[in-house]
Each structure stands twice: as structure tokens, then as C-alpha cells.
PDB file of C-alpha atoms and ligand atoms in Angstrom:
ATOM      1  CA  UNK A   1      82.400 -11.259-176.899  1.00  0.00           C
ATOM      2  CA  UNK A   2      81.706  -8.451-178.997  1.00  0.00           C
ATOM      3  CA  UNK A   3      83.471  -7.936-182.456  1.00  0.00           C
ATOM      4  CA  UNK A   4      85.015  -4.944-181.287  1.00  0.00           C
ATOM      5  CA  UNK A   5      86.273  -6.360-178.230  1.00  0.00           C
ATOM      6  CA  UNK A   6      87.513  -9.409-180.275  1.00  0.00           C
ATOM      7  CA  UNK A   7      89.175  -6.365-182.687  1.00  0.00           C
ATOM      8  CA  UNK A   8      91.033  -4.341-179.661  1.00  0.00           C
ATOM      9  CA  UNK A   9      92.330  -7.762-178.313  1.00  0.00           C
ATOM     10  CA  UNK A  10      93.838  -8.643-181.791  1.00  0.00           C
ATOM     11  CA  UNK A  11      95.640  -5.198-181.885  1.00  0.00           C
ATOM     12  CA  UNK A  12      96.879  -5.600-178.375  1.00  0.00           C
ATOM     13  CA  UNK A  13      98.601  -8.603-179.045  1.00  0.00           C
ATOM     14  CA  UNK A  14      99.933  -7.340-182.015  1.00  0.00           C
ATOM     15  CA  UNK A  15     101.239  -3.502-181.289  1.00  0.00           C
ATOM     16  CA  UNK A  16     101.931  -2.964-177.436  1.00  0.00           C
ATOM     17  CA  UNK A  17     105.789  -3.292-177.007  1.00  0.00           C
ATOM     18  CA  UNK A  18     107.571  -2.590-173.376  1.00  0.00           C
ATOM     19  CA  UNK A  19     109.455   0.567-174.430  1.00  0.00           C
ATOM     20  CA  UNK A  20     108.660   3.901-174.137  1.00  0.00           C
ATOM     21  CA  UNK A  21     111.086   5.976-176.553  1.00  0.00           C
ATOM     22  CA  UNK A  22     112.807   9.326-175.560  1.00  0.00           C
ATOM     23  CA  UNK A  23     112.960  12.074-178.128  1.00  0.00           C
ATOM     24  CA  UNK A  24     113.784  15.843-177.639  1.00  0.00           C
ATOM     25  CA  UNK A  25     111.382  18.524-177.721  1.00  0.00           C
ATOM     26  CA  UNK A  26     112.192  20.192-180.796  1.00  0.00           C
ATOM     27  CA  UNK A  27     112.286  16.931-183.086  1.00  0.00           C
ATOM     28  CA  UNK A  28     108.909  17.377-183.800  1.00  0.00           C
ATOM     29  CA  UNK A  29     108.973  14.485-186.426  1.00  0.00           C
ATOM     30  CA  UNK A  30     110.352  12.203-183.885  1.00  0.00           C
ATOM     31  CA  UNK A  31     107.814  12.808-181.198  1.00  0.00           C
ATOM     32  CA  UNK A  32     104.952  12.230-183.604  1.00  0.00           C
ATOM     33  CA  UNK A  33     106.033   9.124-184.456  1.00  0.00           C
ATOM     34  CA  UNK A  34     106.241   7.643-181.177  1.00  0.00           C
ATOM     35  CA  UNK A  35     103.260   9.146-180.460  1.00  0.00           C
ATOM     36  CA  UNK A  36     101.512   7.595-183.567  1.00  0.00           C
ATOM     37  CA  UNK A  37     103.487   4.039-183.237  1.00  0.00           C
ATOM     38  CA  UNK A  38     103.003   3.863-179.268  1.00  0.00           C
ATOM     39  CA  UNK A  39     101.025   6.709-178.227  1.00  0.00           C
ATOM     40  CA  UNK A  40     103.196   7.856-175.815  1.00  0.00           C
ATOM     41  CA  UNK A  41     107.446   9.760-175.850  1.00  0.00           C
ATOM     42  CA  UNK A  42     109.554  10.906-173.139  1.00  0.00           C
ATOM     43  CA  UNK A  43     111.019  14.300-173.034  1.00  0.00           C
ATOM     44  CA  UNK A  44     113.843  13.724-170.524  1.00  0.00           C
ATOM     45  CA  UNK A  45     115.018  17.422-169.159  1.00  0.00           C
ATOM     46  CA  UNK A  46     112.249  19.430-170.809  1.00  0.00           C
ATOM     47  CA  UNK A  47     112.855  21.533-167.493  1.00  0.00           C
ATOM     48  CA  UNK A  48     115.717  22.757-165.911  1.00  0.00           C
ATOM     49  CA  UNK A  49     116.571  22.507-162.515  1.00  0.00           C
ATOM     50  CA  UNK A  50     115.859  25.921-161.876  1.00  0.00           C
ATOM     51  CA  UNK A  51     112.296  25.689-163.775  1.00  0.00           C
ATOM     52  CA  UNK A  52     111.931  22.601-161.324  1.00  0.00           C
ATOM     53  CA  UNK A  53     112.539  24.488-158.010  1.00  0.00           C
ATOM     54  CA  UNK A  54     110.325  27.263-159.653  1.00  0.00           C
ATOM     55  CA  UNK A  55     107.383  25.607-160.827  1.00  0.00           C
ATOM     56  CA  UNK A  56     107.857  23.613-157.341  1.00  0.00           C
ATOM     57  CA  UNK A  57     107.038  26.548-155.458  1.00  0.00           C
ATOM     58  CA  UNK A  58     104.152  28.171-157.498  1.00  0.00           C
ATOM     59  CA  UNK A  59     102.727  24.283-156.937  1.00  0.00           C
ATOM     60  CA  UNK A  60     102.757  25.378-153.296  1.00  0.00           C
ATOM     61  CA  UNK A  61     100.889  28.594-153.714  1.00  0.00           C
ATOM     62  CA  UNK A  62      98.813  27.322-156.054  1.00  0.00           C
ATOM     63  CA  UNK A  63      97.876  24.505-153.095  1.00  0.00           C
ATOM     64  CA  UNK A  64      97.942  26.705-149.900  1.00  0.00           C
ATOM     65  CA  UNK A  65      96.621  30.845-151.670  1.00  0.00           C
ATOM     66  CA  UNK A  66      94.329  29.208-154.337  1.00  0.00           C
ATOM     67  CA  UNK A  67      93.969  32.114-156.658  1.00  0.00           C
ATOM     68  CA  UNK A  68      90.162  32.997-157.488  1.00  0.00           C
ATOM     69  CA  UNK A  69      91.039  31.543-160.831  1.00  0.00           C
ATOM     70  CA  UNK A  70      92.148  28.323-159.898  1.00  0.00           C
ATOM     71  CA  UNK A  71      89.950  25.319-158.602  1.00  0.00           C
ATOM     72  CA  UNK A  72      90.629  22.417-155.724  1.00  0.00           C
ATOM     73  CA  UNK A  73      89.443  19.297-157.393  1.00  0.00           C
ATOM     74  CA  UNK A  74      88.255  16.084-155.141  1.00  0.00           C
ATOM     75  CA  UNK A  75      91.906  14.484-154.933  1.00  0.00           C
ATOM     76  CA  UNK A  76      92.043  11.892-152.094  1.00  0.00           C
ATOM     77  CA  UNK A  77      94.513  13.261-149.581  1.00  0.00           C
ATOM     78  CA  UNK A  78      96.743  14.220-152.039  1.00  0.00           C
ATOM     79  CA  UNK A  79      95.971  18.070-154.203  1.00  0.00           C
ATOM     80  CA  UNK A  80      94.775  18.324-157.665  1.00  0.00           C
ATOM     81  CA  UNK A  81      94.498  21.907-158.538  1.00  0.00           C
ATOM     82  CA  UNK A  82      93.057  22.910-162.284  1.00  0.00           C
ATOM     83  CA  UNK A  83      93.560  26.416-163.775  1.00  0.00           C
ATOM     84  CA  UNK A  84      93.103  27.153-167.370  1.00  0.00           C
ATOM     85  CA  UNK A  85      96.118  28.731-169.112  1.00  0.00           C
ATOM     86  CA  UNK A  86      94.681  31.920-169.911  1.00  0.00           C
ATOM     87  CA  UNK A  87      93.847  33.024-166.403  1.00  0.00           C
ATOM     88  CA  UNK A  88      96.722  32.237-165.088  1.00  0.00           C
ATOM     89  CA  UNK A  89      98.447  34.934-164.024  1.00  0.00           C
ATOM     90  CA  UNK A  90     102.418  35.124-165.476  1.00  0.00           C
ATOM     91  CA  UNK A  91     103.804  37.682-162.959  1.00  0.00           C
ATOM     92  CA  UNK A  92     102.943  35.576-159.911  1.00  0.00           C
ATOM     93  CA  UNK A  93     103.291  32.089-161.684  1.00  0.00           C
ATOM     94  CA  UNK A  94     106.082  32.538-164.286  1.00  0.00           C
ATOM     95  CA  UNK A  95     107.070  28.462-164.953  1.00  0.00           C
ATOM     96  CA  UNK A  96     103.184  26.931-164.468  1.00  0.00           C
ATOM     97  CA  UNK A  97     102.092  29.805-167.358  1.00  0.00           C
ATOM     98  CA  UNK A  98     105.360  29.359-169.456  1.00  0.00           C
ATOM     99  CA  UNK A  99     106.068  25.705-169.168  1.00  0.00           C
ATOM    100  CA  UNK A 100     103.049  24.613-171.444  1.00  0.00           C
ATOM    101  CA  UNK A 101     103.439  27.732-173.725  1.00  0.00           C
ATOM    102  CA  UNK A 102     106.866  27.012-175.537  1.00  0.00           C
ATOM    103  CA  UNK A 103     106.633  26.890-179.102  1.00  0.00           C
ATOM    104  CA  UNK A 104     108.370  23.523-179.533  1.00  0.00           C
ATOM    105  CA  UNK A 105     105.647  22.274-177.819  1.00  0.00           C
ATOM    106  CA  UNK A 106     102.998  23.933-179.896  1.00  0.00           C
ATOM    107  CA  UNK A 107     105.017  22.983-182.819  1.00  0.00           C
ATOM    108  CA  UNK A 108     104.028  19.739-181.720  1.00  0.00           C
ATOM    109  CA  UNK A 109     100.428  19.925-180.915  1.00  0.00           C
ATOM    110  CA  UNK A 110      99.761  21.351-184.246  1.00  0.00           C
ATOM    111  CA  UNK A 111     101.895  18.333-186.021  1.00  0.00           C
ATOM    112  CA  UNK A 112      99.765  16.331-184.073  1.00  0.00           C
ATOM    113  CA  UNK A 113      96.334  17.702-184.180  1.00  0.00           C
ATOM    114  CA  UNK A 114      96.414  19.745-187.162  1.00  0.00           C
ATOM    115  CA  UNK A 115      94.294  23.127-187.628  1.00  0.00           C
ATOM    116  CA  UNK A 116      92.354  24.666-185.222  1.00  0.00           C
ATOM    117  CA  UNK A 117      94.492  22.717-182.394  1.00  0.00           C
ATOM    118  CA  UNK A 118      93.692  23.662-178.921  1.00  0.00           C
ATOM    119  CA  UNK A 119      96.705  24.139-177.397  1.00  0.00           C
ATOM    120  CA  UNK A 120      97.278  23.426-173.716  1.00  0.00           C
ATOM    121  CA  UNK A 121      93.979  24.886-172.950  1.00  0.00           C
ATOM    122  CA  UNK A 122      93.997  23.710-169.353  1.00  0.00           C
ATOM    123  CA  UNK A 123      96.507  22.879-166.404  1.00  0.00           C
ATOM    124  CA  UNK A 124      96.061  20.746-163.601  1.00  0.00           C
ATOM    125  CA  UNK A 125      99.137  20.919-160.596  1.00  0.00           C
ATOM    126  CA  UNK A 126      98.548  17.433-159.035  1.00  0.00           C
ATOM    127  CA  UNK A 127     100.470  16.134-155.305  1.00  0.00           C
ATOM    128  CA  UNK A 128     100.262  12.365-154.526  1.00  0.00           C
ATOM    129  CA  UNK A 129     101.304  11.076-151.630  1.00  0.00           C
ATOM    130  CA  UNK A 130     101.001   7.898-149.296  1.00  0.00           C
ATOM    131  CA  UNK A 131      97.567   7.362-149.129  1.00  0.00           C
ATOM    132  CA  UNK A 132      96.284   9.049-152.228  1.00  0.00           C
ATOM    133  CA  UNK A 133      93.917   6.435-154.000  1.00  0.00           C
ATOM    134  CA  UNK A 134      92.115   8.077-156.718  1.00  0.00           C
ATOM    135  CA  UNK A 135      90.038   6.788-159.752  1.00  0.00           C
ATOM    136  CA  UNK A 136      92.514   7.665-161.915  1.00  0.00           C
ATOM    137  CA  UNK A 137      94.743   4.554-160.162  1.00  0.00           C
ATOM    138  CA  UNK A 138      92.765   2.159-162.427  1.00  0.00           C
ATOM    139  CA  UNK A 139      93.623   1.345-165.727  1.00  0.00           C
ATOM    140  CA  UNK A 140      91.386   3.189-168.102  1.00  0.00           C
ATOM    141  CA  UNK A 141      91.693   5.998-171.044  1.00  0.00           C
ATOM    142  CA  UNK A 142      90.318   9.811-170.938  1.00  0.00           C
ATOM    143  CA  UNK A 143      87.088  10.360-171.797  1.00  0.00           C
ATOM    144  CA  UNK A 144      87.507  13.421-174.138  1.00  0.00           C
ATOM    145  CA  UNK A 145      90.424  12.845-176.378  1.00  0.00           C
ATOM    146  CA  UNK A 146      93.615  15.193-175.491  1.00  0.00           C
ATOM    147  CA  UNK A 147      97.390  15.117-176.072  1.00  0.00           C
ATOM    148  CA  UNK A 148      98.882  15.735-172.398  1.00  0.00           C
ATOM    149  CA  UNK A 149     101.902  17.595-171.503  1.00  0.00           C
ATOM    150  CA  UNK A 150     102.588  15.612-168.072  1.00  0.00           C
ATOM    151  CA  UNK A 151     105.929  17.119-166.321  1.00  0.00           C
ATOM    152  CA  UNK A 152     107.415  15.010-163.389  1.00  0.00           C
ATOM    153  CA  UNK A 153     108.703  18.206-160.406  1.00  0.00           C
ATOM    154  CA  UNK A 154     110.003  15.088-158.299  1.00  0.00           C
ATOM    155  CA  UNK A 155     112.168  12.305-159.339  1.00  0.00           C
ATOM    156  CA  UNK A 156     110.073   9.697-160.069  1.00  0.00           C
ATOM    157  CA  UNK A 157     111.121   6.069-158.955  1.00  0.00           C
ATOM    158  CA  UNK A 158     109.332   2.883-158.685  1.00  0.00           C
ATOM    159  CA  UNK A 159     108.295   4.103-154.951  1.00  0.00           C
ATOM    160  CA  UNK A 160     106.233   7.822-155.424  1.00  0.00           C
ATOM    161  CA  UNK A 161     103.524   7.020-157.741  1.00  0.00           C
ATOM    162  CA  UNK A 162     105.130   6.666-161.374  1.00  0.00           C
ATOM    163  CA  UNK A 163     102.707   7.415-164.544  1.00  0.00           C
ATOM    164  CA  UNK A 164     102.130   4.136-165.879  1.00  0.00           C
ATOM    165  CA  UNK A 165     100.903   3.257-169.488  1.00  0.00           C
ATOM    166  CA  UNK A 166     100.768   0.414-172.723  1.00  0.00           C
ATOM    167  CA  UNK A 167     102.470   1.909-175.588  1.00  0.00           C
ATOM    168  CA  UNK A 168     100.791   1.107-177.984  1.00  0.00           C
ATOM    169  CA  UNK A 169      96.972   0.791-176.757  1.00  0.00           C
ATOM    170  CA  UNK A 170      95.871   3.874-178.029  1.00  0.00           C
ATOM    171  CA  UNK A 171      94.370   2.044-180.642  1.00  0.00           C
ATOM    172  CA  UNK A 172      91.687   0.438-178.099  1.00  0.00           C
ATOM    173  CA  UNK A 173      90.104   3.399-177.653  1.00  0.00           C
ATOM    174  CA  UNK A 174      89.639   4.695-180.927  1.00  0.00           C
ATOM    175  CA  UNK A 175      88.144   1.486-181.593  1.00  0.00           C
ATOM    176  CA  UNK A 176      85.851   1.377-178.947  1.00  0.00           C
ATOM    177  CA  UNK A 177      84.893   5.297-179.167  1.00  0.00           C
ATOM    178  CA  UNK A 178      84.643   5.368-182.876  1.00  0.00           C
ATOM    179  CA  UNK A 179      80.927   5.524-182.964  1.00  0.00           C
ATOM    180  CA  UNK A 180      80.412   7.612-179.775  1.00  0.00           C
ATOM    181  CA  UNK A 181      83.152  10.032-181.579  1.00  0.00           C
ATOM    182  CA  UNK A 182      81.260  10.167-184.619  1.00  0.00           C
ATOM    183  CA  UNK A 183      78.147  11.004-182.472  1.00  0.00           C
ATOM    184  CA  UNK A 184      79.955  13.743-180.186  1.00  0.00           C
ATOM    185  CA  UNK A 185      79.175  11.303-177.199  1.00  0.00           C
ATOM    186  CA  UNK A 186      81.648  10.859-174.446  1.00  0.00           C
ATOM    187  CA  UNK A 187      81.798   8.029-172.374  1.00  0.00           C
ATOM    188  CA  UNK A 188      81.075   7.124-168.635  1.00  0.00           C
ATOM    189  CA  UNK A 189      84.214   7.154-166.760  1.00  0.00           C
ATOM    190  CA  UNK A 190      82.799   3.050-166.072  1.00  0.00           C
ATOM    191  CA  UNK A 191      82.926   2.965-169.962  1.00  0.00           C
ATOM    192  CA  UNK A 192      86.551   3.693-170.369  1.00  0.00           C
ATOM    193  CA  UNK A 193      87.559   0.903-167.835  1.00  0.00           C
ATOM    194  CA  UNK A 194      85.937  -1.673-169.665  1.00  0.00           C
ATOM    195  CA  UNK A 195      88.533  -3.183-170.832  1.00  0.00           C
ATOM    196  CA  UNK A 196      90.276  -6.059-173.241  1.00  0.00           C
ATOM    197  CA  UNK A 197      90.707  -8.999-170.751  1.00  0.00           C
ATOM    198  CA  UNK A 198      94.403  -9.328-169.613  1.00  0.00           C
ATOM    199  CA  UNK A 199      95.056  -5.635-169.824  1.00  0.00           C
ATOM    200  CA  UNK A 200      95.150  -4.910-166.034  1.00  0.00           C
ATOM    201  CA  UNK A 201      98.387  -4.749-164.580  1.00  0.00           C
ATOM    202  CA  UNK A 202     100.382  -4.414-167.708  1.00  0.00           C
ATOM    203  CA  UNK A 203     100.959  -0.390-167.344  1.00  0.00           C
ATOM    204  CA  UNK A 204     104.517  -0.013-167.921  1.00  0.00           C
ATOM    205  CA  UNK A 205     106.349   2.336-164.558  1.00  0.00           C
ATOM    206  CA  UNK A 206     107.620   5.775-166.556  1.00  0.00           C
ATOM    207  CA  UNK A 207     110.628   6.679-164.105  1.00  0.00           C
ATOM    208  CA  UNK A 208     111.981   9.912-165.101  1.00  0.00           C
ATOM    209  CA  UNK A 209     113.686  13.025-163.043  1.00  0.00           C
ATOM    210  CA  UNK A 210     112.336  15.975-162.284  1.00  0.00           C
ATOM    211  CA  UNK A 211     112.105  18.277-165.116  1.00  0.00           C
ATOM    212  CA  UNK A 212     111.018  14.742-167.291  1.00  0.00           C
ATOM    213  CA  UNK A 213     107.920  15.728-169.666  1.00  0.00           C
ATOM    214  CA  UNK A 214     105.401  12.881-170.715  1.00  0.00           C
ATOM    215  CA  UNK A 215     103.176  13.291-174.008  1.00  0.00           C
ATOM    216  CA  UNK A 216     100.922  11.417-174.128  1.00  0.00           C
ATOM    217  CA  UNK A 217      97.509  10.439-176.566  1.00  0.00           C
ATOM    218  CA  UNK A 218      95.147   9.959-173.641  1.00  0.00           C
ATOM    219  CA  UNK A 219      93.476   7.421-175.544  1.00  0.00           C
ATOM    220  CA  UNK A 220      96.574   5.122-174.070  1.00  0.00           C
ATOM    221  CA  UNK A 221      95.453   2.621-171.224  1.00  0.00           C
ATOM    222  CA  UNK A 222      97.202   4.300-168.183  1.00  0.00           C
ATOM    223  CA  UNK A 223      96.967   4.392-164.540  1.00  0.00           C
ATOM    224  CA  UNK A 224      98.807   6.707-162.105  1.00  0.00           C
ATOM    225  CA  UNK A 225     101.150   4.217-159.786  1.00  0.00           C
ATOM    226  CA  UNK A 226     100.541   4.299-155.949  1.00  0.00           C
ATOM    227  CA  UNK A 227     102.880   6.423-153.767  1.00  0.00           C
ATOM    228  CA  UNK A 228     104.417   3.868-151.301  1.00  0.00           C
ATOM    229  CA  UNK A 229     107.004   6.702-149.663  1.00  0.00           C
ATOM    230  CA  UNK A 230     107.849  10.094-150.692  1.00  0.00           C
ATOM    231  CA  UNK A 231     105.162  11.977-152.769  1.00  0.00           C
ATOM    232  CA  UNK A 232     104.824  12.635-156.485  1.00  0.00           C
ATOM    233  CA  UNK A 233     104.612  16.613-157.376  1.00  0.00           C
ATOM    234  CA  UNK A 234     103.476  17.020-161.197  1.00  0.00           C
ATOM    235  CA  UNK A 235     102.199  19.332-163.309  1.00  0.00           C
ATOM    236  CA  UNK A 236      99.551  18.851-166.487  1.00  0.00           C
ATOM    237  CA  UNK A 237      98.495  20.586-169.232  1.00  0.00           C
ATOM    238  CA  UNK A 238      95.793  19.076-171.545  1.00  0.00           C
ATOM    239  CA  UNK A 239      95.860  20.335-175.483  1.00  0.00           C
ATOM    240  CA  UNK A 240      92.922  19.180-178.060  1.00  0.00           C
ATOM    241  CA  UNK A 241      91.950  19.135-181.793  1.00  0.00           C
ATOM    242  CA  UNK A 242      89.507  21.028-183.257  1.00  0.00           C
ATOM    243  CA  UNK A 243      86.516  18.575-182.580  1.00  0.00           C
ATOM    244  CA  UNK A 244      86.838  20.082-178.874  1.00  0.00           C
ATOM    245  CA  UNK A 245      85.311  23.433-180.001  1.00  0.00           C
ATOM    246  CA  UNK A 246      82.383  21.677-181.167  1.00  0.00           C
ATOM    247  CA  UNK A 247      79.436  20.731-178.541  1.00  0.00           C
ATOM    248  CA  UNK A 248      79.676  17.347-176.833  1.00  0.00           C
ATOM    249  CA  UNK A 249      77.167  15.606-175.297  1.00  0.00           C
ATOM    250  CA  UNK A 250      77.100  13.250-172.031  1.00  0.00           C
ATOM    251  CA  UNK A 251      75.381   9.612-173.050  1.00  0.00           C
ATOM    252  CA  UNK A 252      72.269  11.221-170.281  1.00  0.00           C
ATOM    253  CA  UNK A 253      72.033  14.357-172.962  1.00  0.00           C
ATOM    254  CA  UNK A 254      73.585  17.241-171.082  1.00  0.00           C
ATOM    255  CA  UNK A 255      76.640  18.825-172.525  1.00  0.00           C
ATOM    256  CA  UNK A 256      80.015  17.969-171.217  1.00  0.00           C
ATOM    257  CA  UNK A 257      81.496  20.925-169.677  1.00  0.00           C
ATOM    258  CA  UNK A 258      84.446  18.927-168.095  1.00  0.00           C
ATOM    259  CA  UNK A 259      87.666  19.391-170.305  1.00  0.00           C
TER     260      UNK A 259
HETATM  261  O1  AKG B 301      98.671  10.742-162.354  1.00  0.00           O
HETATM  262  C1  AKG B 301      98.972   9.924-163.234  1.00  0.00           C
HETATM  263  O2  AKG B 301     100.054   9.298-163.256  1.00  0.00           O
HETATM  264  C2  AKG B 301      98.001   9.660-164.359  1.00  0.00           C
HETATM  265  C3  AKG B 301      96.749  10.399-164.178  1.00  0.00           C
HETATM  266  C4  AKG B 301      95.835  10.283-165.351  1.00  0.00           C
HETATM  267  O3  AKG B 301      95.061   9.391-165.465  1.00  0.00           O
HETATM  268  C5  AKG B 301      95.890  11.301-166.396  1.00  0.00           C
HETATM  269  O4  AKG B 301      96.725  12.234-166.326  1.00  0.00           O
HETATM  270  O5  AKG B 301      95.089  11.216-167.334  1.00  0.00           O
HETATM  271 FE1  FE2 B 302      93.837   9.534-167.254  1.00  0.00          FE
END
């Protein structure tokens, strides 16, 4: 065992709790507490039901009329659709280019990240259903550090695929990726699932309505859950720090292009 393994397993035991803590959009000092204690805060009707059925539909269009700016990612049988904010065009898609633009929300990506924030760069709309297994279904973190606007447009029960996640474990990964962070390296999607033993299958279920918004430090240990009935409709925008503008490098030498 490595000293850094031995180091993440010490701070699991001692700072992952079984709560994830609600706070409202526009407590900004709230939100980046929980995000700095646990890494992760719930934003319970950060849509309204009208922004719901809304942003519901331009998920459709967005699956079935892909506009030239918008790209089908490999997604199982479910849809993962990715779009950066800037292209996308507010006439046609009022909620998808709004719902990551509010100022409370930048408010809070700058709190969090500081100057020259990125803020929610890029959007993903994502559809699981029965049958969707995807990578992203193991426990693991994100390779390139983000905060992540995640917004349920479906109830979200025990039964359609529930984000799951250990508050508190985004402290693993900045362990582990110190180095490769100091570097400008970014890890193999293998690297970021090797994990502290006894992690797996301790993701906490986040149940929420539609309309629910997750943050979350992507450094967390999360999974997505696995859609037993129903289907999961979400959408995703990813915001960075500065260090995003500067060049990263794969561990094989090429850039990373990937967000
Ligand atoms: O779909 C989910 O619940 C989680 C997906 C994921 O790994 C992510 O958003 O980084
Ligand atoms: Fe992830």
C-alpha cells in the first residue's frame, strides 16, 4: 500500500458523513461550505415547474433535430447530448441556455473558483433509461476538475437512476491528483477508479424532484444509479477555474481536448 493510498483511507474514515445538505441558490456562503466540508449541496426547486416542462422539451429536440452545434455522445441506449453554452442558440432553447446562466449561480462559481472562473462552459442533456449501463455507473471522480450544475427534469426516486456520491471524498482525489495537477496531467479514466478499498458501494442515492439542482466538486467519488423503471431526464453544465485555460496534457503526451 502506497502512502497516499494509506493517506486517502485515513481521510475517508474520518470526513465522509451520510448527509447531503440543502441550501438555496442565492446563499452563496452556505453552498460553499457544503461544498468545501462535503463536496457536494442540494438546491431543491432551483427550477420551476414550468422551467421543468420547458427544458423537458428542448431535451427532446435537442435528442431527435440535433442542432449542427450540438454533439450525440456514445451513451448506451440511453442519449447524452453535449453543447457548449455559447452556441447554443436562446431563441430556440430558452431554459437549456438560461438555466446555467443565472447569476446566483455564477455568484457561486466565482466564490468557489475565484478569478478567471470558467463558468458553465459546457452542457451535456443526458436520458437514462432501463438498460443504460455506462462507464460513468462505476464509482470514480472526473478527470479534469469542474464544479457541476446537475439539474434532475424527472423526479428522481430510488428506481430511475439517482446521482449517487460520498460527501466528503473529494479529498481523495486531490490527494491522489496532486502531482499530476501540478504537472497539468490528467488521468486515465482506469486511474480515477482506482480506488481506497471499501469505497464501492457506499455512493449515497440523491432523490430529489424535478427542478432539484446538484453542485457538485467532481473530485467527489460518484456513480450515476441504474434505471430499474421509468427513465432519468437531466441536464449538466460543467464550470472550471482558471487552470482550465491553461494546456493540459494526456499521460501519452497529446493535449486533452475533452472538457
Ligand atoms: O449521471 C449521473 O448520475 C452521474 C454522471 C457522472 O459521472 C457525472 O456527471 O460526472
Ligand atoms: Fe462523473
Amino acid at each position: 500500500m502506497t502512502n497516499s493510498t494509506q493517506l486517502t483511507e485515513g481521510l475517508m474514515m474520518l470526513h465522509t458523513t451520510r448527509d447531503v445538505h440543502s441550501a438555496e441558490i442565492n446563499d452563496v456562503p452556505a453552498i460553499i461550505e457544503r461544498l468545501e466540508a462535503d463536496g457536494v449541496v442540494l438546491v431543491p426547486g432551483y427550477l420551476d415547474a414550468e422551467a421543468v416542462a420547458q427544458a423537458t422539451s428542448e431535451c427532446r429536440e435537442l435528442f431527435e433535430r440535433t442542432p449542427s452545434w450540438a454533439h450525440h455522445e456514445d451513451y448506451s441506449v440511453g442519449q447524452s447530448v453535449r453543447m457548449e453554452r455559447s452556441d447554443v442558440d436562446p431563441a430556440e432553447f430558452p431554459v437549456v441556455s438560461s438555466a446555467f446562466a443565472r447569476p446566483e449561480l455564477e455568484s457561486v462559481v466565482d466564490a468557489f473558483f475565484g478569478e478567471g472562473h470558467i463558468f458553465s462552459r459546457t452542457i451535456y442533456a443526458i436520458l437514462d433509461i432501463v438498460g443504460s449501463t455506462t462507464h460513468v455507473q462505476q464509482l470514480h471522480y472526473d478527470k479534469m476538475r469542474h464544479l457541476k450544475s446537475f439539474v434532475y427534469l424527472t423526479d428522481v426516486g430510488p428506481e430511475n437512476g439517482p446521482f449517487h456520491c460520498l460527501p466528503g471524498s473529494h479529498r481523495v482525489a486531490r490527494e491522489q491528483q496532486r502531482e499530476n495537477r501540478e504537472r497539468r496531467i490528467v488521468p486515465t479514466d482506469e486511474d480515477v477508479r482506482q480506488l481506497p478499498k471499501g469505497m464501492a458501494g457506499r455512493g449515497i442515492p440523491v432523490l430529489g424532484e424535478a427542478g432539484t439542482l446538484i453542485l457538485f466538486d467532481s473530485d467527489i467519488l460518484h456513480h450515476a444509479g441504474i434505471v430499474t423503471e421509468g427513465e432519468r431526464l437531466a441536464i449538466r453544465s460543467l464550470s472550471f477555474g482558471s487552470y482550465r485555460s491553461e494546456t493540459w496534457y494526456r499521460k501519452d503526451g497529446s493535449v486533452e481536448v475533452a472538457p
